[in-house]
CSV table of C-alpha atoms in Angstrom, one decimal:
chain,number,residue,atom,x,y,z
N,221,THR,CA,-14.4,10.5,-32.6
N,222,CYS,CA,-14.4,11.7,-29.0
N,223,SER,CA,-17.7,13.5,-28.8
N,224,LEU,CA,-20.1,13.7,-25.9
N,225,LEU,CA,-19.7,11.8,-22.7
N,226,ARG,CA,-21.9,8.8,-22.3
N,227,SER,CA,-22.6,6.9,-19.1
N,228,PRO,CA,-20.0,4.4,-17.9
N,229,LYS,CA,-22.5,1.6,-18.5
N,230,GLY,CA,-23.1,0.0,-21.8
N,231,PHE,CA,-19.6,-0.1,-23.1
N,232,PRO,CA,-19.1,-1.6,-26.6
N,233,LYS,CA,-18.2,-5.3,-26.7
N,234,LEU,CA,-14.5,-6.0,-26.7
N,235,LYS,CA,-13.4,-7.4,-30.1
N,236,ASN,CA,-9.7,-8.1,-29.4
N,237,ASP,CA,-8.9,-9.4,-25.9
N,238,THR,CA,-5.5,-10.8,-26.7
N,239,PHE,CA,-3.7,-8.4,-24.3
N,240,LEU,CA,-6.1,-9.3,-21.4
N,241,ARG,CA,-5.8,-13.0,-22.1
N,242,ALA,CA,-2.0,-12.8,-22.1
N,243,ALA,CA,-2.0,-10.8,-18.9
N,244,ARG,CA,-4.1,-13.5,-17.2
N,245,GLY,CA,-1.9,-16.3,-18.5
N,246,GLU,CA,-4.3,-17.7,-21.0
N,247,GLU,CA,-3.2,-18.9,-24.4
N,248,THR,CA,-3.1,-16.4,-27.3
N,249,GLU,CA,-2.8,-16.9,-31.1
N,250,HIS,CA,-0.3,-14.1,-31.3
N,251,THR,CA,1.8,-12.2,-28.7
N,252,PRO,CA,0.0,-8.9,-27.9
N,253,VAL,CA,2.0,-5.7,-28.2
N,254,TRP,CA,1.6,-2.1,-27.1
N,255,CYS,CA,4.2,0.7,-26.4
N,256,MET,CA,4.7,2.9,-23.4
N,257,ARG,CA,4.3,6.5,-24.6
N,258,GLN,CA,2.5,5.3,-27.7
N,259,ALA,CA,0.4,8.4,-27.6
N,260,GLY,CA,3.2,10.9,-27.9
N,261,ARG,CA,5.4,13.4,-29.6
N,262,TYR,CA,6.8,11.0,-32.2
N,263,LEU,CA,3.4,11.4,-34.0
N,264,PRO,CA,3.0,14.6,-36.1
N,265,GLU,CA,-0.8,14.5,-35.4
N,266,PHE,CA,0.0,14.4,-31.6
N,267,ARG,CA,2.2,17.5,-31.9
N,268,GLU,CA,-0.6,19.2,-34.0
N,269,THR,CA,-3.3,18.4,-31.4
N,270,ARG,CA,-1.1,19.5,-28.5
N,271,ALA,CA,0.4,22.6,-30.2
N,272,SER,CA,-1.9,25.3,-28.8
N,273,GLN,CA,-2.4,23.8,-25.4
N,274,ASP,CA,-0.5,23.8,-22.1
N,275,PHE,CA,0.4,20.2,-21.3
N,276,PHE,CA,-1.6,19.8,-18.0
N,277,ALA,CA,-4.5,21.7,-19.6
N,278,THR,CA,-4.5,18.9,-22.2
N,279,CYS,CA,-4.5,16.3,-19.4
N,280,ARG,CA,-7.5,18.0,-17.9
N,281,SER,CA,-9.5,17.9,-21.2
N,282,PRO,CA,-11.2,14.5,-21.6
N,283,LYS,CA,-11.8,15.2,-25.3
N,284,LEU,CA,-8.1,15.8,-26.0
N,285,CYS,CA,-7.0,12.9,-23.9
N,286,CYS,CA,-9.4,10.7,-25.8
N,287,GLU,CA,-8.1,12.0,-29.2
N,288,LEU,CA,-4.5,11.5,-28.2
N,289,THR,CA,-5.1,8.0,-26.9
N,290,LEU,CA,-6.8,7.0,-30.2
N,291,GLN,CA,-4.2,8.5,-32.5
N,292,PRO,CA,-1.7,5.6,-32.4
N,293,LEU,CA,-4.5,3.0,-32.9
N,294,ARG,CA,-5.5,4.7,-36.2
N,295,ARG,CA,-2.0,4.0,-37.4
N,296,PHE,CA,-0.9,0.7,-35.9
N,297,PRO,CA,-2.7,-2.6,-35.1
N,298,LEU,CA,-1.7,-2.3,-31.4
N,299,ASP,CA,-3.4,-4.7,-28.9
N,300,ALA,CA,-4.1,-2.2,-26.2
N,301,ALA,CA,-4.6,1.6,-25.7
N,302,ILE,CA,-3.3,3.4,-22.6
N,303,ILE,CA,-5.1,6.5,-21.5
N,304,PHE,CA,-3.2,9.8,-22.2
N,305,SER,CA,-2.4,11.4,-18.9
N,306,ASP,CA,0.6,12.0,-16.6
N,307,ILE,CA,1.8,10.4,-13.4
N,308,LEU,CA,2.1,13.9,-11.8
N,309,VAL,CA,-1.6,14.5,-11.7
N,310,VAL,CA,-1.4,12.7,-8.3
N,311,PRO,CA,0.9,15.3,-6.7
N,312,GLN,CA,-1.4,18.0,-8.2
N,313,ALA,CA,-4.3,16.3,-6.5
N,314,LEU,CA,-2.4,16.7,-3.2
N,315,GLY,CA,-2.3,20.4,-3.8
N,316,MET,CA,1.2,20.8,-5.4
N,317,GLU,CA,1.7,23.0,-8.4
N,318,VAL,CA,3.4,21.5,-11.4
N,319,VAL,CA,4.1,23.3,-14.7
N,320,MET,CA,5.6,21.9,-17.9
N,321,VAL,CA,8.6,23.9,-18.8
N,322,PRO,CA,9.6,23.7,-22.5
N,323,GLY,CA,13.0,22.0,-22.9
N,324,LYS,CA,13.1,21.1,-19.2
N,325,GLY,CA,10.1,19.0,-18.5
N,326,PRO,CA,7.7,18.9,-15.5
N,327,THR,CA,8.7,21.4,-12.8
N,328,PHE,CA,7.3,21.8,-9.3
N,329,THR,CA,7.0,25.5,-8.4
N,330,GLU,CA,7.5,24.7,-4.6
N,331,PRO,CA,9.0,21.3,-4.1
N,332,LEU,CA,9.0,19.7,-0.6
N,333,LYS,CA,12.2,20.9,1.3
N,334,GLU,CA,11.5,20.3,4.9
N,335,VAL,CA,9.4,17.7,6.8
N,336,GLU,CA,7.1,20.6,7.8
N,337,ASP,CA,6.2,21.0,4.1
N,338,LEU,CA,4.2,17.8,4.4
N,339,LEU,CA,1.6,19.7,6.3
N,340,LYS,CA,0.9,21.8,3.1
N,341,LEU,CA,-0.4,18.7,1.3
N,342,ARG,CA,-4.0,17.7,1.4
N,343,GLN,CA,-4.3,14.9,3.9
N,344,LYS,CA,-7.6,13.6,2.5
N,345,VAL,CA,-8.1,13.6,-1.2
N,346,ASP,CA,-11.5,13.1,-2.9
N,347,VAL,CA,-10.2,11.6,-6.1
N,348,THR,CA,-13.4,12.2,-8.0
N,349,ALA,CA,-13.2,15.9,-7.2
N,350,GLU,CA,-9.5,16.3,-7.9
N,351,LEU,CA,-9.0,13.7,-10.7
N,352,GLY,CA,-12.5,13.3,-12.1
N,353,TYR,CA,-11.2,14.6,-15.4
N,354,VAL,CA,-9.1,11.4,-15.8
N,355,PHE,CA,-12.1,9.3,-15.1
N,356,GLN,CA,-14.2,11.2,-17.7
N,357,ALA,CA,-11.4,10.8,-20.2
N,358,ILE,CA,-11.3,7.0,-19.6
N,359,THR,CA,-15.1,6.7,-19.9
N,360,LEU,CA,-15.2,8.7,-23.1
N,361,THR,CA,-12.2,6.8,-24.6
N,362,ARG,CA,-13.7,3.5,-23.7
N,363,HIS,CA,-16.8,4.3,-25.7
N,364,SER,CA,-14.8,5.9,-28.6
N,365,LEU,CA,-12.6,2.8,-28.9
N,366,GLU,CA,-15.7,0.9,-29.9
N,367,GLY,CA,-14.4,-2.3,-28.4
N,368,LYS,CA,-11.4,-2.3,-30.7
N,369,VAL,CA,-8.8,-3.1,-27.9
N,370,PRO,CA,-8.7,-2.9,-24.1
N,371,LEU,CA,-7.9,0.4,-22.4
N,372,ILE,CA,-5.2,0.6,-19.8
N,373,GLY,CA,-5.2,3.0,-16.9
N,374,PHE,CA,-2.2,3.9,-14.8
N,375,SER,CA,-0.5,5.7,-12.0
N,376,GLY,CA,3.0,6.5,-10.8
N,377,ALA,CA,4.1,4.5,-7.7
N,378,PRO,CA,4.7,6.2,-4.4
N,379,TRP,CA,8.5,6.4,-4.4
N,380,THR,CA,8.6,7.7,-8.0
N,381,LEU,CA,6.1,10.4,-7.1
N,382,MET,CA,7.8,11.3,-3.8
N,383,SER,CA,11.1,11.7,-5.7
N,384,TYR,CA,9.6,14.2,-8.1
N,385,MET,CA,7.9,16.1,-5.3
N,386,ILE,CA,11.2,16.6,-3.4
N,387,GLU,CA,13.5,17.0,-6.4
N,388,GLY,CA,11.1,19.4,-8.1
N,389,GLY,CA,11.6,17.8,-11.4
N,390,GLY,CA,13.9,15.3,-13.1
N,391,SER,CA,17.2,14.4,-11.5
N,392,THR,CA,20.2,12.2,-12.4
N,393,THR,CA,21.0,11.3,-8.8
N,394,MET,CA,17.7,11.8,-6.8
N,395,ALA,CA,20.0,12.9,-4.0
N,396,LYS,CA,17.5,15.2,-2.4
N,397,ALA,CA,14.8,12.6,-2.4
N,398,LYS,CA,17.1,9.8,-1.2
N,399,SER,CA,18.5,12.0,1.5
N,400,TRP,CA,14.9,12.1,3.0
N,401,LEU,CA,14.9,8.2,3.1
N,402,TYR,CA,18.2,8.3,5.2
N,403,ARG,CA,17.5,11.5,7.3
N,404,TYR,CA,13.7,11.4,7.7
N,405,PRO,CA,12.6,7.8,7.4
N,406,GLU,CA,9.4,8.4,9.4
N,407,ALA,CA,8.3,11.4,7.5
N,408,SER,CA,9.2,9.5,4.3
N,409,HIS,CA,6.9,6.7,5.3
N,410,ARG,CA,4.1,9.3,6.1
N,411,LEU,CA,4.4,10.8,2.6
N,412,LEU,CA,4.6,7.4,0.9
N,413,ARG,CA,1.5,6.2,2.8
N,414,LEU,CA,-0.4,9.3,1.9
N,415,LEU,CA,0.5,8.8,-1.8
N,416,ALA,CA,-0.4,5.1,-1.7
N,417,ASP,CA,-3.8,5.9,-0.3
N,418,VAL,CA,-4.6,8.4,-3.0
N,419,ILE,CA,-3.2,6.0,-5.7
N,420,ILE,CA,-5.4,3.1,-4.5
N,421,ASP,CA,-8.6,5.3,-4.7
N,422,TYR,CA,-7.4,6.7,-8.0
N,423,LEU,CA,-6.8,3.2,-9.6
N,424,VAL,CA,-10.2,1.9,-8.3
N,425,GLY,CA,-11.8,5.0,-9.8
N,426,GLN,CA,-10.2,4.3,-13.1
N,427,VAL,CA,-11.7,0.8,-13.2
N,428,ALA,CA,-15.1,2.2,-12.3
N,429,ALA,CA,-14.7,4.7,-15.2
N,430,GLY,CA,-13.9,1.8,-17.6
N,431,ALA,CA,-10.2,1.0,-17.5
N,432,GLN,CA,-9.7,-2.8,-18.3
N,433,ALA,CA,-6.1,-3.1,-16.9
N,434,LEU,CA,-3.9,-1.0,-14.7
N,435,GLN,CA,-0.2,-0.3,-14.8
N,436,LEU,CA,1.8,1.1,-11.8
N,437,PHE,CA,5.0,2.9,-12.9
N,438,GLU,CA,7.9,2.8,-10.4
N,439,SER,CA,10.1,4.6,-13.0
N,440,HIS,CA,12.7,5.7,-10.4
N,441,ALA,CA,13.3,2.2,-8.9
N,442,GLY,CA,16.8,2.2,-10.4
N,443,HIS,CA,17.9,5.0,-8.0
N,444,LEU,CA,17.3,2.7,-5.0
N,445,GLY,CA,19.4,-0.2,-4.0
N,446,PRO,CA,17.9,-3.5,-2.8
N,447,GLU,CA,17.6,-2.3,0.9
N,448,LEU,CA,16.0,1.1,0.2
N,449,PHE,CA,13.7,-0.6,-2.3
N,450,GLN,CA,12.7,-3.2,0.3
N,451,ASP,CA,12.0,-0.6,2.9
N,452,PHE,CA,10.5,2.3,0.9
N,453,ALA,CA,9.1,1.0,-2.4
N,454,LEU,CA,8.1,-2.7,-2.2
N,455,PRO,CA,5.7,-2.5,0.8
N,456,TYR,CA,3.6,0.2,-0.9
N,457,ILE,CA,3.7,-1.6,-4.3
N,458,ARG,CA,2.4,-4.7,-2.6
N,459,ASP,CA,-0.2,-2.8,-0.6
N,460,ILE,CA,-1.5,-1.0,-3.7
N,461,ALA,CA,-2.1,-4.4,-5.5
N,462,GLN,CA,-3.8,-5.9,-2.5
N,463,SER,CA,-6.0,-2.9,-1.6
N,464,VAL,CA,-7.0,-2.2,-5.2
N,465,LYS,CA,-8.2,-5.8,-5.6
N,466,SER,CA,-10.1,-5.9,-2.3
N,467,LYS,CA,-11.8,-2.5,-3.1
N,468,LEU,CA,-12.7,-3.7,-6.6
N,469,LYS,CA,-14.3,-6.8,-5.0
N,470,GLU,CA,-16.1,-4.7,-2.4
N,471,GLU,CA,-17.5,-2.4,-5.0
N,472,ALA,CA,-18.4,-5.3,-7.3
N,473,LEU,CA,-16.1,-3.9,-10.1
N,474,PRO,CA,-14.2,-6.1,-12.5
N,475,LEU,CA,-11.0,-7.6,-11.2
N,476,VAL,CA,-8.7,-6.2,-13.9
N,477,PRO,CA,-5.1,-7.4,-14.5
N,478,MET,CA,-2.5,-5.3,-12.9
N,479,ILE,CA,1.1,-4.6,-14.2
N,480,ILE,CA,4.0,-3.4,-12.2
N,481,PHE,CA,6.8,-1.7,-14.1
N,482,ALA,CA,9.8,-1.0,-11.8
N,483,LYS,CA,12.5,0.3,-14.1
N,484,ASP,CA,16.1,-0.9,-13.4
N,485,ALA,CA,15.0,-3.0,-10.5
N,486,HIS,CA,16.4,-6.4,-11.5
N,487,TYR,CA,17.5,-6.9,-7.9
N,488,ALA,CA,13.8,-7.0,-6.9
N,489,LEU,CA,12.3,-9.2,-9.7
N,490,ARG,CA,11.7,-12.2,-7.3
N,491,ASP,CA,9.9,-9.9,-4.9
N,492,LEU,CA,7.9,-8.2,-7.6
N,493,ALA,CA,6.8,-11.6,-8.9
N,494,HIS,CA,5.1,-12.2,-5.5
N,495,ALA,CA,3.8,-8.6,-5.1
N,496,GLY,CA,0.3,-9.4,-6.3
N,497,TYR,CA,0.5,-8.3,-9.9
N,498,GLU,CA,-0.5,-10.4,-12.9
N,499,VAL,CA,2.2,-8.9,-15.1
N,500,VAL,CA,5.8,-7.7,-14.4
N,501,GLY,CA,7.2,-5.2,-16.9
N,502,LEU,CA,10.9,-5.3,-17.7
N,503,ASP,CA,13.4,-2.7,-19.0
N,504,TRP,CA,16.0,-3.6,-21.6
N,505,THR,CA,18.9,-4.2,-19.2
N,506,ILE,CA,18.0,-7.8,-18.3
N,507,ARG,CA,18.2,-11.0,-20.4
N,508,PRO,CA,14.8,-12.5,-21.0
N,509,GLN,CA,15.8,-15.9,-19.8
N,510,GLU,CA,17.1,-14.6,-16.6
N,511,ALA,CA,13.9,-12.6,-16.0
N,512,ARG,CA,11.8,-15.7,-16.7
N,513,ALA,CA,13.9,-17.8,-14.3
N,514,GLN,CA,13.6,-15.3,-11.5
N,515,ILE,CA,9.9,-14.5,-12.0
N,516,GLY,CA,8.7,-18.1,-12.7
N,517,LYS,CA,5.9,-19.4,-14.8
N,518,HIS,CA,2.9,-17.9,-13.0
N,519,VAL,CA,3.3,-14.3,-13.9
N,520,THR,CA,3.2,-12.7,-17.3
N,521,LEU,CA,6.2,-10.7,-18.5
N,522,GLN,CA,6.0,-7.5,-20.4
N,523,GLY,CA,8.8,-5.7,-22.3
N,524,ASN,CA,11.8,-5.4,-22.9
N,525,LEU,CA,13.1,-4.2,-26.3
N,526,ASP,CA,15.6,-1.3,-26.0
N,527,PRO,CA,13.6,1.7,-27.2
N,528,CYS,CA,16.7,2.8,-29.2
N,529,ALA,CA,16.4,-0.4,-31.3
N,530,LEU,CA,13.6,1.5,-33.1
N,531,TYR,CA,16.3,3.7,-34.7
N,532,ALA,CA,17.6,0.6,-36.5
N,533,PRO,CA,16.6,-0.1,-40.1
N,534,LYS,CA,13.2,-1.9,-40.3
N,535,GLU,CA,14.7,-5.4,-41.2
N,536,LYS,CA,16.9,-5.1,-38.1
N,537,ILE,CA,13.9,-4.3,-35.9
N,538,GLY,CA,12.3,-7.5,-37.2
N,539,GLU,CA,15.3,-9.6,-36.3
N,540,LEU,CA,15.5,-8.1,-32.8
N,541,VAL,CA,11.8,-8.8,-32.3
N,542,LYS,CA,12.2,-12.4,-33.4
N,543,LYS,CA,15.1,-12.9,-31.0
N,544,MET,CA,13.1,-11.3,-28.2
N,545,LEU,CA,10.1,-13.6,-28.8
N,546,GLU,CA,12.3,-16.7,-29.0
N,547,SER,CA,13.9,-15.7,-25.7
N,548,PHE,CA,10.7,-15.0,-23.8
N,549,GLY,CA,8.4,-17.5,-25.5
N,550,THR,CA,5.2,-16.3,-27.2
N,551,GLN,CA,2.9,-17.2,-24.3
N,552,ARG,CA,2.5,-15.5,-20.9
N,553,TYR,CA,4.2,-12.6,-22.6
N,554,ILE,CA,3.2,-9.1,-23.8
N,555,ALA,CA,5.6,-7.4,-26.2
N,556,ASN,CA,6.6,-3.8,-25.4
N,557,LEU,CA,9.7,-1.6,-25.2
N,558,GLY,CA,11.8,-1.5,-22.1
N,559,HIS,CA,10.8,2.2,-21.6
N,560,GLY,CA,8.7,4.8,-23.5
N,561,LEU,CA,9.0,5.9,-27.2
N,562,TYR,CA,11.3,8.9,-27.7
N,563,PRO,CA,10.0,12.0,-29.4
N,564,ASP,CA,12.3,11.8,-32.4
N,565,MET,CA,11.3,8.2,-33.4
N,566,ASN,CA,10.0,7.4,-36.9
N,567,PRO,CA,6.4,6.3,-36.7
N,568,GLU,CA,7.1,3.8,-39.5
N,569,HIS,CA,9.6,2.1,-37.3
N,570,VAL,CA,7.0,1.8,-34.5
N,571,GLY,CA,4.7,0.2,-37.1
N,572,ALA,CA,7.5,-2.2,-38.1
N,573,PHE,CA,7.9,-3.2,-34.4
N,574,VAL,CA,4.2,-3.9,-33.9
N,575,GLU,CA,3.9,-5.9,-37.2
N,576,ALA,CA,7.0,-7.9,-36.5
N,577,VAL,CA,5.6,-9.0,-33.1
N,578,HIS,CA,2.4,-10.2,-34.7
N,579,ALA,CA,4.1,-11.9,-37.7
N,580,HIS,CA,6.9,-13.7,-35.8
N,581,SER,CA,4.7,-14.7,-32.8
N,582,ARG,CA,2.1,-16.2,-35.2
N,583,HIS,CA,4.8,-18.0,-37.1
N,584,ILE,CA,6.4,-19.4,-33.9
N,585,ASN,CA,3.0,-20.5,-32.5
N,586,LYS,CA,2.2,-22.4,-35.8
N,587,HIS,CA,5.5,-24.3,-35.8
């Protein structure tokens, strides 16, 4: 249950640290598994909890975030929980208004159009004042998990957030946001720097609140080619890892493993392997062996089952999981999908995926 807030100190002892051990490259008895968007609309209980509430109002309620984070763990033996929140809380902290439009998704009422619009953004963000509700949700959830599994915190990466702030919502081409990179490179860097600074404080705050791992989502990496990625995404991705780690040290906070998930950025896997993250997340468009060859043996891989594989019959899901585990190897690996779960997926198929990872990885490890 997600009742009263307790102090961040005195968290329950962790009973299953398989996910954290795999992230750090230690040996595990089974391959750990969790799913992006595991707290989500594919669960009837999620839809019920969320029914009466505006989406971002839900994000601002620590109690509801806690409940939604725990729901998938009541159903499935997942090896990690990820806090229920949204990447767009960061642009909100900068003073932008975002509303969730049914059938359309997140929409910015006033996207950034001109370079002058950058002046409307808060230049200094007090993350505790603006995003304290996420920290409260993390602390509450960490207690409510009772040490069952570790809790992952997350943020969107600067380019992905910038693209939303300029496009005003989803886009198939990101042409408006990309035009900034070509037309206004200096202003683009100013915006990316501002975002990176907020993200660094936000991630450190999540660890202070109780997050035991962090994932950075560069969901729109696929819209950039190698050169734009090199100029406008990678430097900030690197800086975030470095700065978060040095601040955690300064504040005597735990050095938690960090995951970078840059969707569709196979052209950058070598760079991402050296960007300062313990784990590199993969989408489904790359062969496991190729990813392992490019990333090397010193970084853990996470992913990369095609989410649509979960539409297959359960036996077929088992075969696909087995193949994935044989390709990646069961060690230095965290099983996941190559993107989030879709709203129309059958929860039983999610369960089949999770169980197949545990069963096949244990079998492979024994033999």
